[in-house]
Amino acid sequence: MSVVRHAFDEELQLLQNELLAMGSYVEQMLDHAVQSLCNRDEELAKEIVRRDDDVDEMDVNIEMHCLRLLALQQPMARDLRLIGTVLKTITDLERIGDHSVDIAKAAVHLKDYPNVITLVDVPLMKEKVCAMIRGSLDSFTQHDLEMAYDVCEMDNEVDKLYRRMRRAIISAMQISPTNLEACTLMLLVIYYLERCADHAVNVAERVVFVETGVLRQLAASHSGTWTPEENGDNGS
């Protein structure tokens, strides 16, 4: 192996480590955001909001690292796909961080509505989504196509859970209109979680692209019928 190639491989490994650190950080943000909701912990929710700046900084730093490698190394074939995938992945991770902040902000408003919070099993949905995030990043670092496909299969479970929870919340809104605002916020919370799952699928699909050179959709981007336009999130 040439000295130049060895140095380039070290840079790619460093880039991968930076990506994993960002992924771990946003996964923790999502976990803590749901904790702040379920425990009605306003201080933790506000801390999640503050962490958004950290994610934005990671996003910029990794993007600059990718651009340096593209400019100085002029990678070809698989290496080019890998760097391009990192650029796409940090966008998805940044959006997961944004949705974690959205959930934390909703938690502040929902802290006085414990009965509404317990209408649905948000922690269960969060656990499935976090498993998808971990799985998508592990599939990238381990070059594991099977793991990437598993993430896409898990998305079907999250979609079913989302639809079931949405029906439960809408039913509660109809029974008790006085909780309309709180229930609407809970609809947004489960929507944000469902979108985080979709971003994990985006990462898994890019892993398949890196390993095979073929980019194709492996799962539906959004299976729900209710999409809050004010959210401004149009998927991948």
Coordinates of N, CA and C in Angstrom, one line a residue:
M1 N 0.8 -1.2 0.0 CA 0.0 0.0 0.0 C 0.9 1.2 0.0
S2 N 0.6 2.2 -0.9 CA 1.4 3.4 -0.9 C 1.2 4.3 0.3
V3 N 2.1 5.2 0.5 CA 2.0 6.1 1.6 C 0.8 7.0 1.5
V4 N 0.5 7.4 0.3 CA -0.6 8.3 0.0 C -1.9 7.6 0.3
R5 N -2.0 6.4 -0.1 CA -3.2 5.6 0.1 C -3.4 5.4 1.6
H6 N -2.4 5.1 2.3 CA -2.4 4.8 3.7 C -3.0 6.1 4.5
A7 N -2.4 7.2 4.1 CA -2.8 8.5 4.7 C -4.3 8.8 4.4
F8 N -4.7 8.5 3.2 CA -6.1 8.7 2.8 C -7.0 7.8 3.6
D9 N -6.7 6.5 3.8 CA -7.5 5.6 4.6 C -7.6 6.1 6.0
E10 N -6.5 6.6 6.5 CA -6.6 7.2 7.9 C -7.6 8.3 8.0
E11 N -7.6 9.2 6.9 CA -8.5 10.3 6.9 C -10.0 9.8 6.8
L12 N -10.2 8.7 6.0 CA -11.5 8.1 5.9 C -12.0 7.5 7.3
Q13 N -11.1 6.9 8.0 CA -11.4 6.4 9.3 C -11.7 7.5 10.3
L14 N -11.0 8.6 10.2 CA -11.2 9.7 11.1 C -12.6 10.3 10.7
L15 N -12.9 10.4 9.5 CA -14.2 10.9 9.0 C -15.4 10.0 9.6
Q16 N -15.1 8.7 9.5 CA -16.1 7.7 10.0 C -16.3 7.9 11.5
N17 N -15.2 8.1 12.2 CA -15.3 8.3 13.7 C -16.1 9.6 14.0
E18 N -15.9 10.6 13.2 CA -16.6 11.9 13.4 C -18.1 11.7 13.2
L19 N -18.4 10.9 12.2 CA -19.8 10.6 11.9 C -20.5 9.8 13.0
L20 N -19.8 8.8 13.5 CA -20.3 8.0 14.6 C -20.6 8.8 15.8
A21 N -19.6 9.8 16.1 CA -19.8 10.6 17.3 C -21.0 11.5 17.1
M22 N -21.3 12.0 16.0 CA -22.5 12.8 15.7 C -23.7 12.0 15.8
G23 N -23.7 10.8 15.3 CA -24.8 9.9 15.4 C -25.2 9.5 16.8
S24 N -24.1 9.2 17.6 CA -24.3 8.9 19.0 C -24.9 10.1 19.8
Y25 N -24.5 11.3 19.4 CA -24.9 12.5 20.1 C -26.4 12.7 19.8
V26 N -26.8 12.6 18.6 CA -28.2 12.9 18.3 C -29.2 11.8 18.8
E27 N -28.6 10.6 18.8 CA -29.5 9.5 19.4 C -29.7 9.7 20.9
Q28 N -28.7 10.2 21.6 CA -28.8 10.5 23.0 C -29.8 11.7 23.1
M29 N -29.7 12.7 22.2 CA -30.6 13.8 22.3 C -32.1 13.3 22.2
L30 N -32.3 12.4 21.3 CA -33.7 11.9 21.1 C -34.2 11.2 22.3
D31 N -33.3 10.3 22.9 CA -33.6 9.6 24.1 C -33.9 10.6 25.2
H32 N -33.1 11.6 25.4 CA -33.4 12.5 26.5 C -34.6 13.4 26.3
A33 N -34.9 13.7 25.0 CA -36.0 14.5 24.7 C -37.3 13.8 25.1
V34 N -37.4 12.5 24.8 CA -38.5 11.7 25.2 C -38.5 11.5 26.7
Q35 N -37.4 11.4 27.4 CA -37.3 11.4 28.8 C -37.9 12.6 29.4
S36 N -37.6 13.8 28.8 CA -38.1 15.1 29.3 C -39.6 15.1 29.2
L37 N -40.1 14.5 28.2 CA -41.6 14.5 28.0 C -42.2 13.6 29.0
C38 N -41.8 12.4 29.1 CA -42.4 11.4 30.0 C -42.3 11.8 31.5
N39 N -41.1 12.4 31.8 CA -40.9 12.7 33.2 C -41.3 14.2 33.5
R40 N -41.8 14.8 32.5 CA -42.2 16.3 32.7 C -41.0 17.1 33.3
D41 N -39.8 16.9 32.7 CA -38.6 17.5 33.2 C -38.3 18.7 32.3
E42 N -38.7 19.9 32.7 CA -38.5 21.1 31.9 C -37.0 21.4 31.7
E43 N -36.2 21.3 32.8 CA -34.8 21.6 32.7 C -34.1 20.7 31.6
L44 N -34.4 19.4 31.6 CA -33.8 18.5 30.6 C -34.2 18.9 29.2
A45 N -35.5 19.3 29.1 CA -36.0 19.7 27.8 C -35.3 20.9 27.3
K46 N -35.0 21.9 28.2 CA -34.3 23.1 27.8 C -32.9 22.8 27.4
E47 N -32.3 21.8 28.1 CA -30.9 21.4 27.8 C -30.8 20.8 26.4
I48 N -31.9 20.0 26.0 CA -31.9 19.5 24.6 C -31.9 20.6 23.6
V49 N -32.7 21.6 23.9 CA -32.7 22.7 22.9 C -31.4 23.4 22.8
R50 N -30.7 23.5 23.9 CA -29.3 24.1 23.8 C -28.3 23.3 23.1
R51 N -28.5 21.9 23.1 CA -27.6 21.0 22.4 C -27.7 21.1 20.9
D52 N -28.7 21.8 20.4 CA -28.9 21.9 18.9 C -27.7 22.6 18.3
D53 N -27.1 23.5 19.0 CA -25.9 24.2 18.5 C -24.7 23.3 18.3
D54 N -24.6 22.3 19.2 CA -23.5 21.3 19.1 C -23.6 20.5 17.9
V55 N -24.9 20.1 17.6 CA -25.1 19.3 16.4 C -24.8 20.1 15.1
D56 N -25.2 21.4 15.1 CA -25.0 22.2 14.0 C -23.4 22.3 13.7
E57 N -22.7 22.5 14.8 CA -21.2 22.6 14.7 C -20.6 21.3 14.2
M58 N -21.1 20.1 14.6 CA -20.6 18.9 14.1 C -20.9 18.7 12.6
D59 N -22.1 19.2 12.3 CA -22.5 19.1 10.9 C -21.6 19.9 10.0
V60 N -21.2 21.1 10.4 CA -20.4 22.0 9.6 C -18.9 21.4 9.5
N61 N -18.4 20.9 10.7 CA -17.1 20.4 10.7 C -16.9 19.1 9.8
I62 N -17.9 18.2 9.9 CA -17.8 17.0 9.0 C -17.9 17.4 7.6
E63 N -18.8 18.3 7.3 CA -19.0 18.8 5.9 C -17.7 19.3 5.3
M64 N -17.0 20.2 6.1 CA -15.7 20.7 5.7 C -14.7 19.7 5.5
H65 N -14.7 18.7 6.4 CA -13.7 17.5 6.2 C -14.0 16.8 4.9
C66 N -15.2 16.6 4.6 CA -15.6 15.9 3.3 C -15.1 16.7 2.1
L67 N -15.3 18.0 2.2 CA -14.9 18.9 1.1 C -13.4 18.9 0.9
R68 N -12.7 18.9 2.0 CA -11.2 18.9 1.9 C -10.8 17.6 1.2
L69 N -11.3 16.5 1.6 CA -11.0 15.2 1.0 C -11.3 15.2 -0.5
L70 N -12.4 15.7 -0.9 CA -12.8 15.8 -2.3 C -11.9 16.7 -3.1
A71 N -11.5 17.8 -2.5 CA -10.6 18.7 -3.2 C -9.2 18.2 -3.3
L72 N -8.7 17.6 -2.2 CA -7.2 17.3 -2.2 C -7.0 15.9 -2.7
Q73 N -7.9 15.0 -2.5 CA -7.6 13.6 -2.8 C -8.3 13.1 -4.1
Q74 N -9.3 13.8 -4.6 CA -10.0 13.5 -5.8 C -10.3 12.0 -5.9
P75 N -11.1 11.5 -4.9 CA -11.4 10.1 -4.8 C -12.3 9.6 -6.0
M76 N -12.2 8.3 -6.2 CA -13.0 7.8 -7.3 C -13.8 6.6 -6.8
A77 N -14.8 6.2 -7.6 CA -15.6 5.0 -7.3 C -16.1 4.9 -5.9
R78 N -15.7 3.8 -5.2 CA -16.3 3.5 -3.9 C -16.0 4.6 -2.9
D79 N -14.7 5.1 -2.9 CA -14.3 6.2 -2.0 C -15.2 7.4 -2.2
L80 N -15.5 7.7 -3.4 CA -16.3 8.9 -3.7 C -17.7 8.7 -3.2
R81 N -18.2 7.5 -3.4 CA -19.6 7.2 -2.9 C -19.6 7.3 -1.4
L82 N -18.5 6.8 -0.7 CA -18.5 6.8 0.7 C -18.5 8.3 1.3
I83 N -17.7 9.1 0.7 CA -17.7 10.5 1.1 C -19.0 11.2 0.8
G84 N -19.6 10.9 -0.3 CA -20.9 11.5 -0.6 C -21.9 11.0 0.3
T85 N -21.8 9.8 0.8 CA -22.8 9.2 1.7 C -22.7 9.9 3.1
V86 N -21.4 10.2 3.5 CA -21.2 10.9 4.7 C -21.9 12.3 4.7
L87 N -21.7 13.0 3.5 CA -22.4 14.3 3.3 C -23.9 14.2 3.5
K88 N -24.5 13.2 2.9 CA -25.9 13.0 3.0 C -26.3 12.6 4.4
T89 N -25.5 11.7 5.0 CA -25.9 11.2 6.3 C -25.9 12.3 7.4
I90 N -25.0 13.2 7.3 CA -25.0 14.3 8.4 C -26.2 15.2 8.2
T91 N -26.7 15.3 7.0 CA -28.0 16.0 6.9 C -29.1 15.3 7.6
D92 N -29.2 14.0 7.4 CA -30.2 13.2 8.1 C -30.0 13.3 9.6
L93 N -28.8 13.2 10.1 CA -28.5 13.2 11.5 C -28.9 14.6 12.1
E94 N -28.6 15.6 11.3 CA -28.9 17.0 11.8 C -30.4 17.1 11.9
R95 N -31.2 16.5 11.0 CA -32.7 16.6 11.1 C -33.2 15.8 12.3
I96 N -32.5 14.7 12.6 CA -32.9 14.0 13.9 C -32.7 14.8 15.1
G97 N -31.6 15.6 15.1 CA -31.3 16.5 16.2 C -32.4 17.6 16.2
D98 N -32.8 18.1 15.1 CA -33.9 19.1 15.0 C -35.2 18.6 15.6
H99 N -35.5 17.3 15.2 CA -36.8 16.7 15.7 C -36.7 16.5 17.2
S100 N -35.5 16.2 17.7 CA -35.3 16.0 19.2 C -35.6 17.3 19.9
V101 N -35.2 18.4 19.3 CA -35.5 19.7 19.8 C -37.0 20.0 19.8
D102 N -37.6 19.6 18.7 CA -39.0 19.8 18.5 C -39.8 19.1 19.6
I103 N -39.4 17.8 19.9 CA -40.0 17.0 21.0 C -39.8 17.7 22.3
A104 N -38.6 18.2 22.6 CA -38.3 18.8 23.8 C -39.1 20.1 24.0
K105 N -39.3 20.9 23.0 CA -40.1 22.1 23.1 C -41.6 21.7 23.4
A106 N -42.1 20.6 22.7 CA -43.4 20.1 23.0 C -43.5 19.7 24.5
A107 N -42.4 19.1 25.0 CA -42.5 18.6 26.4 C -42.7 19.7 27.4
V108 N -42.1 20.9 27.1 CA -42.3 22.0 28.0 C -43.8 22.4 28.1
H109 N -44.5 22.4 26.9 CA -45.9 22.7 26.9 C -46.8 21.6 27.4
L110 N -46.3 20.4 27.4 CA -47.1 19.2 27.8 C -47.0 18.8 29.2
K111 N -46.1 19.5 29.9 CA -45.7 19.0 31.3 C -46.9 19.1 32.2
D112 N -47.9 19.9 31.9 CA -49.1 20.0 32.7 C -50.3 19.1 32.3
Y113 N -50.0 18.2 31.3 CA -51.0 17.3 30.8 C -50.5 15.9 30.9
P114 N -50.3 15.3 32.1 CA -49.8 14.0 32.2 C -50.7 12.9 31.6
N115 N -52.0 13.1 31.7 CA -52.9 12.1 31.1 C -52.8 12.0 29.6
V116 N -52.6 13.2 29.0 CA -52.4 13.1 27.5 C -51.1 12.4 27.1
I117 N -50.1 12.7 27.9 CA -48.8 12.1 27.6 C -48.9 10.5 27.7
T118 N -49.7 10.0 28.6 CA -49.8 8.6 28.8 C -50.8 7.9 27.8
L119 N -51.4 8.7 26.9 CA -52.3 8.1 26.0 C -51.7 7.0 25.1
V120 N -50.4 7.3 24.8 CA -49.7 6.4 23.9 C -48.3 6.0 24.4
D121 N -47.7 5.0 23.9 CA -46.4 4.5 24.4 C -45.3 5.1 23.6
V122 N -45.0 6.3 23.9 CA -43.9 7.1 23.3 C -42.6 6.4 23.5
P123 N -42.3 6.0 24.8 CA -40.9 5.4 25.0 C -40.7 4.1 24.1
L124 N -41.7 3.3 23.9 CA -41.6 2.2 23.0 C -41.2 2.6 21.6
M125 N -41.9 3.6 21.1 CA -41.6 4.1 19.7 C -40.2 4.7 19.7
K126 N -39.8 5.4 20.7 CA -38.5 6.0 20.7 C -37.4 4.9 20.7
E127 N -37.6 3.8 21.5 CA -36.7 2.7 21.5 C -36.5 2.1 20.1
K128 N -37.6 1.9 19.4 CA -37.5 1.3 18.1 C -36.7 2.3 17.1
V129 N -37.0 3.6 17.2 CA -36.3 4.6 16.4 C -34.9 4.6 16.7
C130 N -34.5 4.6 18.0 CA -33.1 4.7 18.4 C -32.3 3.4 17.9
A131 N -33.0 2.3 17.9 CA -32.4 1.1 17.4 C -32.2 1.2 15.9
M132 N -33.1 1.8 15.2 CA -32.9 2.1 13.8 C -31.7 3.0 13.5
I133 N -31.6 4.0 14.3 CA -30.4 5.0 14.1 C -29.1 4.2 14.3
R134 N -29.0 3.5 15.4 CA -27.8 2.7 15.7 C -27.6 1.7 14.6
G135 N -28.6 1.0 14.1 CA -28.4 0.0 13.1 C -28.0 0.6 11.8
S136 N -28.5 1.7 11.4 CA -28.1 2.3 10.2 C -26.6 2.7 10.2
L137 N -26.2 3.3 11.3 CA -24.7 3.7 11.5 C -23.8 2.5 11.6
D138 N -24.3 1.5 12.3 CA -23.5 0.2 12.4 C -23.3 -0.4 11.0
S139 N -24.4 -0.4 10.2 CA -24.3 -1.0 8.9 C -23.3 -0.2 8.0
F140 N -23.2 1.1 8.3 CA -22.2 1.9 7.5 C -20.8 1.5 7.9
T141 N -20.5 1.5 9.2 CA -19.2 1.2 9.7 C -18.7 -0.2 9.4
Q142 N -19.7 -1.2 9.5 CA -19.4 -2.6 9.3 C -19.6 -3.1 7.9
H143 N -20.0 -2.2 7.0 CA -20.2 -2.6 5.6 C -21.2 -3.7 5.5
D144 N -22.3 -3.7 6.3 CA -23.2 -4.8 6.5 C -24.5 -4.5 5.8
L145 N -24.7 -5.1 4.6 CA -25.9 -4.9 3.8 C -27.1 -5.4 4.6
E146 N -27.0 -6.6 5.2 CA -28.1 -7.2 5.9 C -28.6 -6.4 7.0
M147 N -27.7 -5.7 7.7 CA -28.1 -4.8 8.8 C -28.9 -3.6 8.2
A148 N -28.4 -3.1 7.0 CA -29.1 -2.0 6.4 C -30.5 -2.4 6.0
Y149 N -30.7 -3.6 5.5 CA -32.0 -4.0 5.1 C -32.9 -4.2 6.4
D150 N -32.3 -4.7 7.5 CA -33.1 -4.8 8.7 C -33.6 -3.5 9.2
V151 N -32.9 -2.4 9.0 CA -33.3 -1.1 9.4 C -34.6 -0.7 8.7
C152 N -34.6 -1.0 7.4 CA -35.8 -0.7 6.6 C -37.0 -1.6 7.0
E153 N -36.7 -2.8 7.4 CA -37.8 -3.6 7.9 C -38.4 -3.1 9.2
M154 N -37.5 -2.6 10.1 CA -37.9 -2.0 11.3 C -38.8 -0.8 11.1
D155 N -38.6 -0.1 10.0 CA -39.4 1.1 9.7 C -40.9 0.7 9.6
N156 N -41.1 -0.5 9.0 CA -42.5 -0.9 8.9 C -43.2 -1.0 10.3
E157 N -42.4 -1.5 11.3 CA -42.9 -1.6 12.6 C -43.2 -0.2 13.2
V158 N -42.3 0.7 13.0 CA -42.6 2.1 13.5 C -43.8 2.7 12.8
D159 N -43.9 2.5 11.5 CA -45.1 3.0 10.8 C -46.4 2.5 11.4
K160 N -46.4 1.2 11.7 CA -47.7 0.6 12.2 C -47.9 1.2 13.6
L161 N -46.9 1.3 14.4 CA -47.0 1.9 15.7 C -47.5 3.3 15.7
Y162 N -47.0 4.1 14.7 CA -47.3 5.5 14.5 C -48.8 5.6 14.2
R163 N -49.3 4.8 13.3 CA -50.7 4.8 12.9 C -51.6 4.5 14.0
R164 N -51.2 3.4 14.8 CA -52.0 3.0 16.0 C -52.1 4.2 17.0
M165 N -51.0 4.8 17.3 CA -50.9 5.9 18.3 C -51.7 7.1 17.8
R166 N -51.6 7.4 16.5 CA -52.3 8.5 16.0 C -53.8 8.3 16.1
R167 N -54.3 7.1 15.9 CA -55.7 6.8 16.0 C -56.2 7.0 17.5
A168 N -55.3 6.6 18.4 CA -55.7 6.7 19.8 C -55.7 8.1 20.3
I169 N -54.8 8.9 19.8 CA -54.8 10.4 20.1 C -56.0 11.1 19.5
I170 N -56.3 10.8 18.3 CA -57.5 11.4 17.6 C -58.8 11.0 18.3
S171 N -58.9 9.8 18.7 CA -60.1 9.3 19.5 C -60.2 10.1 20.8
A172 N -59.1 10.3 21.5 CA -59.1 11.1 22.7 C -59.5 12.5 22.5
M173 N -59.1 13.1 21.4 CA -59.5 14.5 21.0 C -61.0 14.6 20.8
Q174 N -61.6 13.5 20.2 CA -63.0 13.6 20.0 C -63.8 13.4 21.3
I175 N -63.3 12.6 22.2 CA -64.0 12.3 23.4 C -63.9 13.5 24.4
S176 N -62.7 14.2 24.4 CA -62.5 15.3 25.3 C -61.9 16.5 24.5
P177 N -62.7 17.3 23.9 CA -62.2 18.5 23.1 C -61.4 19.5 24.0
T178 N -61.5 19.4 25.3 CA -60.8 20.4 26.1 C -59.3 20.1 26.1
N179 N -58.9 18.9 25.7 CA -57.5 18.6 25.5 C -57.0 18.7 24.1
L180 N -57.7 19.5 23.3 CA -57.4 19.5 21.9 C -56.0 20.0 21.6
E181 N -55.5 21.1 22.3 CA -54.2 21.6 22.0 C -53.1 20.6 22.5
A182 N -53.3 20.0 23.6 CA -52.3 19.0 24.1 C -52.3 17.8 23.2
C183 N -53.4 17.3 22.8 CA -53.4 16.2 21.9 C -52.8 16.5 20.5
T184 N -53.0 17.7 20.1 CA -52.3 18.1 18.8 C -50.8 18.1 19.0
L185 N -50.3 18.5 20.1 CA -48.9 18.5 20.4 C -48.4 17.0 20.4
M186 N -49.2 16.1 21.0 CA -48.8 14.7 21.0 C -48.8 14.1 19.6
L187 N -49.7 14.6 18.8 CA -49.6 14.1 17.4 C -48.3 14.5 16.7
L188 N -47.9 15.7 17.1 CA -46.6 16.2 16.5 C -45.5 15.4 17.1
V189 N -45.5 15.1 18.3 CA -44.4 14.3 18.9 C -44.2 13.0 18.2
I190 N -45.3 12.2 18.0 CA -45.2 10.9 17.4 C -44.8 11.1 15.9
Y191 N -45.2 12.2 15.3 CA -44.8 12.5 13.9 C -43.3 12.7 13.8
Y192 N -42.8 13.5 14.8 CA -41.3 13.7 14.8 C -40.6 12.4 14.9
L193 N -41.1 11.5 15.8 CA -40.4 10.2 16.0 C -40.5 9.4 14.7
E194 N -41.6 9.5 14.0 CA -41.7 8.7 12.7 C -40.8 9.3 11.7
R195 N -40.6 10.6 11.7 CA -39.7 11.2 10.7 C -38.2 10.8 11.1
C196 N -37.9 10.7 12.3 CA -36.5 10.3 12.7 C -36.3 8.9 12.2
A197 N -37.3 8.0 12.2 CA -37.2 6.7 11.6 C -36.9 6.8 10.2
D198 N -37.6 7.6 9.5 CA -37.4 7.8 8.0 C -36.0 8.3 7.7
H199 N -35.4 9.1 8.5 CA -34.1 9.6 8.3 C -33.1 8.4 8.5
A200 N -33.4 7.5 9.5 CA -32.5 6.4 9.7 C -32.6 5.5 8.4
V201 N -33.7 5.4 7.8 CA -33.9 4.6 6.6 C -33.0 5.2 5.5
N202 N -33.1 6.6 5.4 CA -32.2 7.3 4.4 C -30.8 6.9 4.5
V203 N -30.3 6.8 5.7 CA -28.9 6.4 6.0 C -28.7 5.0 5.5
A204 N -29.6 4.1 5.8 CA -29.4 2.7 5.4 C -29.4 2.5 3.9
E205 N -30.3 3.3 3.2 CA -30.3 3.2 1.8 C -29.0 3.7 1.2
R206 N -28.3 4.7 1.8 CA -27.1 5.2 1.3 C -26.0 4.2 1.6
V207 N -26.1 3.4 2.6 CA -25.1 2.3 2.9 C -25.2 1.3 1.7
V208 N -26.4 0.9 1.3 CA -26.5 0.0 0.2 C -25.9 0.6 -1.0
F209 N -26.0 1.9 -1.2 CA -25.4 2.6 -2.4 C -23.9 2.5 -2.3
V210 N -23.3 2.7 -1.1 CA -21.9 2.6 -1.0 C -21.4 1.2 -1.4
E211 N -22.1 0.2 -0.9 CA -21.6 -1.2 -1.1 C -21.9 -1.8 -2.4
T212 N -23.0 -1.3 -3.1 CA -23.4 -1.9 -4.4 C -23.3 -1.0 -5.5
G213 N -23.2 0.3 -5.3 CA -23.2 1.3 -6.4 C -24.6 1.6 -6.9
V214 N -25.6 1.0 -6.3 CA -27.0 1.2 -6.8 C -27.8 1.9 -5.7
L215 N -28.4 3.0 -6.1 CA -29.2 3.8 -5.1 C -30.7 3.6 -5.4
R216 N -31.4 3.0 -4.4 CA -32.8 2.8 -4.6 C -33.6 2.9 -3.3
Q217 N -34.8 3.2 -3.4 CA -35.7 3.3 -2.2 C -36.0 1.9 -1.7
L218 N -35.7 1.7 -0.4 CA -35.9 0.4 0.2 C -37.2 0.4 1.1
A219 N -37.7 1.6 1.4 CA -38.9 1.7 2.3 C -39.6 2.9 2.0
A220 N -40.9 2.9 2.2 CA -41.7 4.1 2.0 C -41.2 5.2 2.9
S221 N -41.1 6.4 2.4 CA -40.6 7.5 3.2 C -41.6 8.0 4.3
H222 N -42.9 7.8 4.0 CA -43.8 8.2 5.1 C -45.2 7.6 4.8
S223 N -45.6 6.7 5.7 CA -46.8 6.0 5.4 C -48.1 6.6 6.0
G224 N -47.9 7.6 6.8 CA -49.0 8.3 7.4 C -49.8 9.2 6.4
T225 N -51.0 9.6 6.8 CA -51.8 10.5 5.9 C -51.8 11.9 6.5
W226 N -51.4 12.0 7.8 CA -51.5 13.3 8.4 C -50.1 14.0 8.4
T227 N -49.9 15.1 7.7 CA -48.6 15.7 7.6 C -48.7 17.2 8.0
P228 N -48.2 17.6 9.1 CA -48.3 19.0 9.5 C -47.4 19.9 8.6
E229 N -48.1 20.7 7.8 CA -47.3 21.5 6.8 C -46.4 22.5 7.5
E230 N -46.9 22.9 8.7 CA -46.1 24.0 9.3 C -44.7 23.4 9.8
N231 N -44.5 22.1 9.8 CA -43.3 21.6 10.2 C -42.2 21.8 9.2
G232 N -42.5 21.9 8.0 CA -41.5 22.3 6.9 C -40.5 21.2 6.6
D233 N -40.8 19.9 7.1 CA -39.9 18.8 6.8 C -40.5 18.0 5.7
N234 N -39.8 18.0 4.5 CA -40.4 17.3 3.4 C -39.7 16.0 3.1
G235 N -39.1 15.4 4.1 CA -38.5 14.0 4.0 C -37.1 14.1 3.5
S236 N -36.7 13.0 2.7 CA -35.4 12.9 2.3 C -35.1 13.8 1.1

